[in-house]
Coordinates of N, CA, C and O in Angstrom, one line a residue:
M500 N 16.8 30.9 20.6 CA 15.8 31.4 19.4 C 16.1 30.3 18.0 O 17.2 30.1 17.5
S501 N 15.0 30.2 17.6 CA 14.9 29.5 16.2 C 15.3 30.7 14.9 O 14.8 31.6 15.2
G502 N 15.6 29.8 14.1 CA 16.2 30.8 12.7 C 14.6 31.3 12.0 O 14.6 32.1 11.2
Q503 N 13.4 30.4 12.3 CA 12.4 30.6 11.7 C 11.9 32.2 11.7 O 11.3 32.9 10.8
G504 N 11.8 32.7 12.8 CA 11.4 34.0 13.1 C 12.2 35.1 12.4 O 11.9 36.1 11.7
D505 N 13.5 34.9 12.3 CA 14.5 35.8 11.4 C 14.1 35.7 10.0 O 14.1 36.6 9.3
G506 N 14.0 34.4 9.5 CA 13.8 34.3 8.1 C 12.4 35.0 7.8 O 12.3 35.3 6.6
G507 N 11.4 34.6 8.7 CA 10.3 35.1 8.3 C 10.3 36.8 8.1 O 9.6 37.5 7.2
A508 N 10.9 37.5 9.1 CA 10.9 38.8 8.9 C 11.6 39.3 8.0 O 11.1 40.5 7.0
G509 N 12.8 38.6 7.4 CA 13.4 38.9 6.1 C 12.7 38.9 5.1 O 12.6 39.5 4.0
E510 N 11.9 37.7 4.9 CA 10.9 37.5 3.8 C 9.9 38.5 3.7 O 9.5 39.1 2.7
Q511 N 9.5 39.1 5.0 CA 8.4 40.0 4.9 C 9.1 41.4 4.2 O 8.4 42.1 3.5
D512 N 10.2 41.8 4.8 CA 11.0 42.8 4.4 C 11.1 42.8 2.7 O 10.8 43.9 2.0
R513 N 11.5 41.7 2.3 CA 11.7 41.5 0.9 C 10.3 41.7 0.1 O 10.2 42.2 -0.9
A514 N 9.2 41.3 0.6 CA 7.7 41.2 0.1 C 7.6 42.7 0.1 O 7.1 43.2 -1.1
G515 N 7.7 43.3 1.1 CA 7.5 44.8 1.2 C 8.3 45.7 0.2 O 7.7 46.5 -0.6
Q516 N 9.5 45.4 0.0 CA 10.4 45.9 -1.0 C 9.9 45.8 -2.4 O 9.9 46.6 -3.3
D517 N 9.4 44.4 -2.6 CA 9.1 44.0 -4.1 C 7.8 45.0 -4.4 O 7.5 45.4 -5.4
R518 N 6.8 45.1 -3.3 CA 5.4 45.7 -3.6 C 5.8 47.1 -3.7 O 5.3 48.0 -4.7
A519 N 6.8 47.6 -3.0 CA 7.0 49.1 -3.3 C 7.7 49.1 -4.8 O 7.5 50.3 -5.4
G520 N 8.7 48.3 -5.1 CA 9.3 48.4 -6.4 C 8.0 48.2 -7.5 O 8.1 49.0 -8.4
Q521 N 7.3 47.4 -7.4 CA 6.0 47.3 -8.2 C 5.4 48.4 -8.2 O 4.9 49.0 -9.5
D522 N 5.1 49.1 -7.1 CA 4.1 50.5 -7.2 C 4.9 51.5 -7.8 O 4.5 52.2 -8.6
R523 N 6.3 51.5 -7.7 CA 7.1 52.6 -8.4 C 7.0 52.5 -9.9 O 6.8 53.3 -10.6
V524 N 7.2 51.2 -10.3 CA 7.0 50.8 -11.9 C 5.5 51.4 -12.3 O 5.5 51.9 -13.4
R525 N 4.6 50.8 -11.7 CA 3.2 51.2 -12.1 C 3.0 52.5 -12.1 O 2.4 53.2 -12.9
Q526 N 3.5 53.3 -11.0 CA 3.0 54.7 -10.9 C 4.1 55.5 -12.0 O 3.3 56.4 -12.7
F527 N 5.0 55.2 -12.3 CA 6.0 55.7 -13.2 C 5.2 55.5 -14.7 O 5.2 56.4 -15.4
T528 N 4.8 54.3 -15.1 CA 4.2 53.8 -16.3 C 3.0 54.7 -16.4 O 2.4 55.3 -17.3
E529 N 2.1 54.8 -15.4 CA 0.7 55.4 -15.2 C 0.9 56.8 -15.5 O 0.2 57.5 -16.2
F530 N 1.7 57.6 -14.9 CA 1.8 59.0 -15.0 C 2.4 59.3 -16.3 O 1.9 60.2 -16.8
R531 N 3.5 58.5 -16.9 CA 3.8 58.8 -17.9 C 3.0 58.7 -19.1 O 2.7 59.6 -19.9
Q532 N 1.9 57.9 -19.1 CA 1.0 57.5 -20.0 C -0.1 58.7 -20.0 O -0.4 59.2 -21.1
R533 N -0.5 58.9 -18.7 CA -1.6 60.2 -18.5 C -1.1 61.2 -19.1 O -1.8 62.0 -19.5
M534 N 0.3 61.7 -18.9 CA 0.8 63.1 -19.0 C 1.1 63.3 -20.5 O 0.8 64.1 -21.1
N535 N 1.5 61.9 -21.1 CA 1.6 62.0 -22.4 C 0.3 62.4 -23.3 O 0.3 63.1 -24.2
E536 N -0.7 61.7 -22.8 CA -1.8 61.9 -23.6 C -2.5 63.4 -23.2 O -2.9 64.1 -24.2
R537 N -2.2 63.8 -22.0 CA -2.5 65.2 -21.7 C -1.9 66.0 -22.6 O -2.4 67.2 -23.2
I538 N -0.5 66.0 -22.6 CA 0.3 66.9 -23.5 C -0.2 67.0 -24.9 O -0.1 67.9 -25.6
L539 N -0.3 65.7 -25.4 CA -0.7 65.5 -27.0 C -2.1 66.1 -27.1 O -2.3 66.3 -28.4
A540 N -3.0 66.1 -26.2 CA -4.3 66.8 -26.3 C -4.4 68.3 -26.9 O -5.3 68.8 -27.2
E541 N -3.1 68.6 -26.3 CA -2.9 70.2 -26.7 C -2.6 70.4 -28.2 O -1.9 69.9 -28.7
P542 N -3.2 71.6 -28.7 CA -2.9 71.8 -29.9 C -1.5 72.4 -30.5 O -1.5 73.3 -31.3
N543 N -0.4 71.9 -30.1 CA 0.8 72.6 -30.1 C 1.8 71.7 -31.1 O 2.2 70.5 -30.7
Q544 N 1.8 72.0 -32.2 CA 2.8 71.3 -33.2 C 3.9 70.9 -32.9 O 4.7 69.9 -33.1
V545 N 4.7 71.9 -32.2 CA 6.3 71.8 -31.8 C 6.3 70.6 -31.0 O 7.2 69.8 -31.1
V546 N 5.5 70.4 -29.9 CA 5.4 69.5 -28.9 C 5.2 68.1 -29.7 O 5.9 67.2 -29.7
R547 N 4.2 68.1 -30.4 CA 3.9 66.9 -31.3 C 4.9 66.5 -32.2 O 5.4 65.2 -32.3
R548 N 5.5 67.3 -32.7 CA 6.5 67.1 -33.7 C 7.8 66.6 -33.0 O 8.5 65.7 -33.4
F549 N 8.2 67.0 -31.6 CA 9.2 66.7 -31.0 C 9.0 65.2 -30.4 O 9.9 64.2 -30.6
F550 N 7.7 64.9 -30.1 CA 7.5 63.5 -29.4 C 7.6 62.6 -30.9 O 8.1 61.4 -30.6
A551 N 7.0 63.0 -31.9 CA 7.3 62.1 -33.2 C 8.7 61.8 -33.4 O 9.1 60.7 -33.8
L552 N 9.5 63.0 -33.2 CA 10.9 62.9 -33.6 C 11.6 61.9 -32.6 O 12.4 60.9 -33.0
D553 N 11.3 61.9 -31.3 CA 11.9 60.8 -30.4 C 11.4 59.5 -30.9 O 12.2 58.5 -30.7
T554 N 10.2 59.4 -31.1 CA 9.7 57.9 -31.6 C 10.5 57.5 -32.8 O 10.8 56.3 -32.8
Q555 N 10.7 58.1 -33.7 CA 11.3 57.7 -35.0 C 12.8 57.8 -34.6 O 13.5 56.7 -35.2
T556 N 13.5 58.5 -33.8 CA 14.8 58.2 -33.5 C 15.1 56.8 -32.8 O 16.2 56.4 -33.1
Y557 N 14.3 56.2 -32.2 CA 14.5 55.0 -31.6 C 14.2 53.8 -32.3 O 14.4 52.6 -32.0
Q558 N 13.6 54.1 -33.5 CA 13.5 53.0 -34.4 C 14.7 52.4 -35.1 O 15.7 53.0 -35.3
A559 N 14.7 51.2 -35.5 CA 15.7 50.6 -36.2 C 16.4 51.2 -37.5 O 15.5 51.9 -38.0
G560 N 17.6 51.6 -37.5 CA 18.1 52.1 -38.7 C 19.5 51.5 -38.9 O 19.8 50.3 -38.8
A561 N 20.4 52.5 -39.1 CA 21.9 52.0 -39.2 C 22.5 51.4 -37.9 O 23.3 50.4 -37.9
L562 N 21.9 51.9 -36.9 CA 21.9 51.2 -35.4 C 20.8 50.5 -35.1 O 19.5 50.9 -35.4
D563 N 20.9 49.4 -34.5 CA 19.7 48.7 -34.0 C 19.0 49.2 -32.8 O 19.6 50.2 -32.1
V564 N 17.6 48.9 -32.7 CA 17.0 49.4 -31.3 C 17.7 49.4 -30.1 O 17.9 50.1 -29.3
K565 N 18.4 48.0 -29.9 CA 19.1 47.7 -28.6 C 20.3 48.8 -28.5 O 20.4 49.2 -27.3
T566 N 21.0 49.2 -29.6 CA 22.2 50.0 -29.3 C 21.6 51.4 -29.2 O 22.1 52.2 -28.2
K567 N 20.5 51.7 -29.8 CA 19.9 53.3 -29.6 C 19.4 53.2 -28.1 O 19.6 54.6 -27.5
E568 N 18.8 52.1 -27.5 CA 18.2 52.3 -26.2 C 19.5 52.4 -25.2 O 19.4 53.0 -24.1
L569 N 20.5 51.7 -25.5 CA 21.7 51.6 -24.5 C 22.2 53.1 -24.6 O 22.8 54.0 -23.5
L570 N 22.3 53.9 -25.9 CA 22.8 55.2 -25.9 C 22.0 56.1 -25.2 O 22.5 57.2 -24.5
G571 N 20.7 56.0 -25.3 CA 19.6 56.9 -24.6 C 20.0 56.6 -23.0 O 19.7 57.5 -22.1
L572 N 20.2 55.4 -22.7 CA 20.3 55.1 -21.3 C 21.7 55.8 -20.7 O 21.6 56.5 -19.7
V573 N 22.8 55.7 -21.3 CA 23.9 56.4 -21.0 C 23.8 57.8 -20.9 O 24.0 58.6 -20.0
A574 N 23.1 58.3 -21.9 CA 22.9 59.8 -21.8 C 21.9 60.1 -20.9 O 22.2 61.4 -20.2
S575 N 21.1 59.5 -20.6 CA 20.1 59.7 -19.6 C 20.9 59.8 -18.1 O 20.5 60.7 -17.2
M576 N 21.8 58.9 -18.0 CA 22.5 58.9 -16.6 C 23.4 60.0 -16.5 O 23.5 60.7 -15.5
V577 N 24.1 60.3 -17.6 CA 25.2 61.6 -17.7 C 24.1 62.9 -17.2 O 24.6 63.7 -16.7
L578 N 22.9 62.9 -17.8 CA 22.1 64.2 -17.7 C 21.4 64.1 -16.3 O 20.7 65.0 -15.9
R579 N 21.5 62.9 -15.6 CA 20.9 62.7 -14.3 C 19.4 62.8 -14.5 O 18.9 63.6 -13.4
C580 N 18.8 62.3 -15.4 CA 17.3 62.2 -15.3 C 16.9 60.9 -15.0 O 16.7 60.1 -15.8
D581 N 16.2 60.9 -13.5 CA 15.6 59.5 -13.1 C 14.6 58.9 -14.2 O 14.5 57.8 -14.3
D582 N 13.6 59.9 -14.5 CA 12.5 59.4 -15.2 C 12.9 58.9 -16.7 O 12.6 57.6 -17.2
C583 N 14.0 59.3 -17.2 CA 14.6 58.9 -18.4 C 15.6 57.8 -18.2 O 15.4 56.7 -19.1
I584 N 16.1 57.4 -17.0 CA 16.9 56.5 -16.9 C 16.0 55.1 -16.7 O 16.1 54.3 -17.3
S585 N 14.9 55.3 -15.8 CA 14.0 54.3 -15.8 C 13.3 54.1 -17.0 O 13.2 52.8 -17.5
Y586 N 12.8 54.8 -17.9 CA 12.1 54.4 -19.0 C 13.4 53.8 -20.0 O 13.0 52.8 -20.5
H587 N 14.7 54.3 -20.0 CA 15.5 53.5 -20.9 C 16.0 52.3 -20.5 O 16.2 51.2 -21.2
V588 N 16.0 52.0 -18.9 CA 16.3 50.5 -18.5 C 15.2 49.7 -18.9 O 15.4 48.7 -19.2
A589 N 13.9 50.2 -18.9 CA 12.8 49.3 -19.3 C 12.9 49.0 -20.9 O 12.8 47.8 -21.4
Q590 N 13.1 50.1 -21.7 CA 13.2 49.8 -23.0 C 14.4 49.1 -23.4 O 14.2 48.1 -24.5
C591 N 15.4 49.1 -22.6 CA 16.7 48.1 -22.9 C 16.4 46.9 -22.7 O 16.5 45.9 -23.5
R592 N 15.6 46.5 -21.7 CA 15.1 45.1 -21.3 C 14.2 44.6 -22.5 O 14.4 43.4 -22.9
E593 N 13.3 45.5 -23.0 CA 12.3 44.9 -23.9 C 13.3 44.8 -25.3 O 12.8 44.0 -26.1
A594 N 14.4 45.5 -25.6 CA 15.1 45.2 -26.9 C 16.2 44.1 -26.6 O 16.9 44.0 -27.5
G595 N 16.2 43.6 -25.4 CA 17.0 42.2 -25.2 C 18.2 42.4 -24.5 O 19.2 41.7 -24.7
V596 N 18.5 43.7 -24.0 CA 19.7 43.9 -23.3 C 19.8 43.1 -22.1 O 18.9 43.1 -21.2
N597 N 20.8 42.3 -22.0 CA 20.9 41.4 -20.6 C 21.6 42.5 -19.4 O 22.0 43.4 -19.8
R598 N 21.5 41.7 -18.3 CA 22.0 42.3 -17.2 C 23.5 43.0 -17.3 O 24.0 44.0 -16.8
D599 N 24.3 41.9 -17.9 CA 25.7 42.4 -18.1 C 26.0 43.4 -18.9 O 26.8 44.5 -18.6
E600 N 25.0 43.6 -20.0 CA 25.2 44.6 -21.0 C 24.8 45.9 -20.2 O 25.3 46.9 -20.6
M601 N 23.7 45.8 -19.6 CA 23.2 46.8 -18.8 C 24.2 47.5 -17.9 O 24.5 48.8 -17.8
F602 N 24.9 46.6 -17.2 CA 26.0 47.1 -16.3 C 27.2 47.7 -17.0 O 27.8 48.6 -16.4
E603 N 27.5 47.2 -18.0 CA 28.4 47.9 -18.8 C 28.1 49.2 -19.3 O 28.9 50.2 -19.4
A604 N 26.7 49.5 -19.7 CA 26.2 50.9 -19.8 C 26.2 51.7 -18.7 O 26.7 53.0 -18.8
F605 N 25.9 51.0 -17.7 CA 26.0 51.9 -16.4 C 27.2 52.2 -16.3 O 27.8 53.4 -15.5
S606 N 28.2 51.5 -16.6 CA 29.7 51.8 -16.2 C 30.2 53.0 -17.1 O 30.9 53.7 -16.6
V607 N 29.8 53.1 -18.3 CA 30.0 54.1 -19.1 C 29.3 55.4 -18.7 O 30.1 56.7 -18.7
G608 N 28.2 55.3 -18.1 CA 27.5 56.5 -17.7 C 28.1 57.0 -16.5 O 28.3 58.1 -16.3
L609 N 28.7 56.2 -15.6 CA 29.4 56.7 -14.6 C 30.7 57.2 -14.7 O 31.0 58.2 -14.2
V610 N 31.4 56.6 -15.6 CA 32.7 57.3 -16.0 C 32.4 58.6 -16.7 O 33.3 59.4 -16.2
V611 N 31.7 58.8 -17.6 CA 31.4 59.9 -18.1 C 31.0 61.0 -17.3 O 31.1 62.1 -17.3
G612 N 29.8 60.6 -16.5 CA 29.1 61.5 -15.6 C 29.9 61.8 -14.3 O 29.6 62.7 -13.7
G613 N 30.6 60.8 -14.1 CA 31.3 61.1 -12.7 C 30.6 60.5 -11.4 O 29.4 60.0 -11.7
S614 N 31.1 60.8 -10.1 CA 30.3 60.3 -9.1 C 29.1 60.9 -8.8 O 28.2 60.2 -8.0
I615 N 28.6 61.8 -9.3 CA 27.4 62.4 -9.4 C 26.2 61.5 -9.6 O 25.1 61.7 -9.3
V616 N 26.6 60.7 -10.6 CA 25.8 59.8 -11.2 C 25.3 58.6 -10.3 O 24.3 57.8 -10.3
I617 N 26.1 58.5 -9.1 CA 26.1 57.1 -8.3 C 24.7 57.2 -7.8 O 24.0 56.1 -7.8
P618 N 24.1 58.1 -7.2 CA 22.7 58.0 -6.8 C 21.4 57.5 -7.8 O 20.7 56.7 -7.6
H619 N 21.9 57.9 -9.0 CA 21.1 57.6 -10.1 C 21.3 56.0 -10.6 O 20.2 55.5 -11.2
L620 N 22.4 55.6 -10.4 CA 22.8 54.4 -10.7 C 22.0 53.4 -9.7 O 21.5 52.4 -10.1
R621 N 22.1 53.9 -8.3 CA 21.1 53.1 -7.5 C 19.7 53.0 -7.9 O 19.4 51.7 -7.7
R622 N 19.3 54.0 -8.1 CA 17.7 53.8 -8.6 C 17.6 53.2 -10.0 O 16.6 52.6 -10.0
A623 N 18.6 53.1 -10.9 CA 18.6 52.3 -12.2 C 18.6 51.1 -11.9 O 17.7 50.2 -12.4
V624 N 19.4 50.5 -11.0 CA 19.5 49.1 -10.5 C 18.4 48.6 -9.8 O 17.9 47.7 -9.9
D625 N 17.8 49.5 -9.0 CA 16.7 49.0 -8.4 C 15.3 48.9 -9.1 O 14.8 47.9 -9.2
F626 N 15.4 49.8 -10.0 CA 14.3 49.8 -11.3 C 14.5 48.3 -12.1 O 13.6 47.7 -12.4
L627 N 15.7 48.1 -12.3 CA 16.1 46.7 -13.2 C 15.8 45.8 -12.4 O 15.1 44.8 -13.0
D628 N 16.0 45.7 -11.1 CA 15.5 44.5 -10.2 C 14.1 44.3 -10.2 O 13.7 43.0 -10.4
T629 N 13.4 45.4 -10.3 CA 11.8 45.2 -10.2 C 11.6 44.7 -11.5 O 10.5 43.8 -11.5
L630 N 12.1 45.2 -12.5 CA 11.5 44.7 -13.9 C 11.9 43.2 -14.2 O 11.3 42.4 -14.4
E631 N 13.2 42.8 -13.6 CA 13.6 41.5 -13.9 C 12.9 40.6 -12.9 O 12.7 39.4 -13.2
S632 N 12.3 41.0 -11.9 CA 11.5 40.2 -11.0 C 10.1 39.7 -11.7 O 9.4 38.7 -11.1
G633 N 9.7 40.4 -12.8 CA 8.7 40.0 -13.4 C 7.2 40.4 -12.8 O 6.2 40.4 -13.0
A634 N 7.5 41.5 -11.6 CA 6.4 41.8 -11.1 C 5.6 43.1 -11.6 O 4.6 43.4 -11.1
A635 N 6.3 43.7 -12.4 CA 5.6 44.9 -12.9 C 5.9 45.0 -14.4 O 7.0 44.7 -15.1
P636 N 4.9 45.5 -15.4 CA 5.0 45.5 -16.6 C 6.0 46.8 -17.0 O 5.9 47.8 -16.3
S637 N 6.6 46.6 -18.4 CA 7.6 47.8 -18.5 C 6.6 48.8 -19.4 O 5.4 48.5 -19.9
P638 N 7.1 50.0 -19.3 CA 6.4 51.2 -20.0 C 6.3 50.8 -21.6 O 7.3 50.2 -22.1
S639 N 5.3 51.4 -22.4 CA 5.4 51.3 -23.6 C 6.5 51.9 -24.4 O 7.0 52.8 -24.1
A640 N 7.0 51.3 -25.5 CA 8.0 51.8 -26.2 C 7.9 53.0 -27.0 O 7.0 52.9 -27.9
H641 N 8.3 54.0 -26.6 CA 8.4 55.4 -27.3 C 7.0 55.6 -27.8 O 6.8 56.1 -28.9
D642 N 5.8 55.3 -27.0 CA 4.5 55.7 -27.3 C 4.1 56.8 -26.6 O 4.0 56.8 -25.1
H643 N 3.9 58.0 -27.2 CA 3.7 59.1 -26.4 C 2.2 59.4 -26.2 O 1.7 60.5 -25.8
G644 N 1.6 58.7 -27.0 CA -0.2 58.7 -27.1 C -0.8 58.1 -25.8 O -0.4 57.3 -25.1

């Protein structure tokens, strides 16, 4: 048997995984945007103010945006919120967090949150890999509208 058939199957598997990852990022981004628009269309000032507070919280201040996004990522991991983790992974990348820094943040989340964080770590790394492949755009930064 030649190695060609095996390599082709492996490449097809990777291509399928890449498409699945791209779909996940696209679906996440589209759902988030659609639902934020839907929620903000309601005349509820408490919700609107909370969304505005979230937006303001992640703006540069005494802490830069990169640091704030890393804090959001760790908190999201400890709270085991997959949507939050995915969002903060994307925002960390947009803020210039490199892979080594990302994994240090993952390590903090894992130590603080314990072994129950491991499944969320897996999904976070998968989401990061998809974003790093350049195959899918990141969600908008703290844009709730």
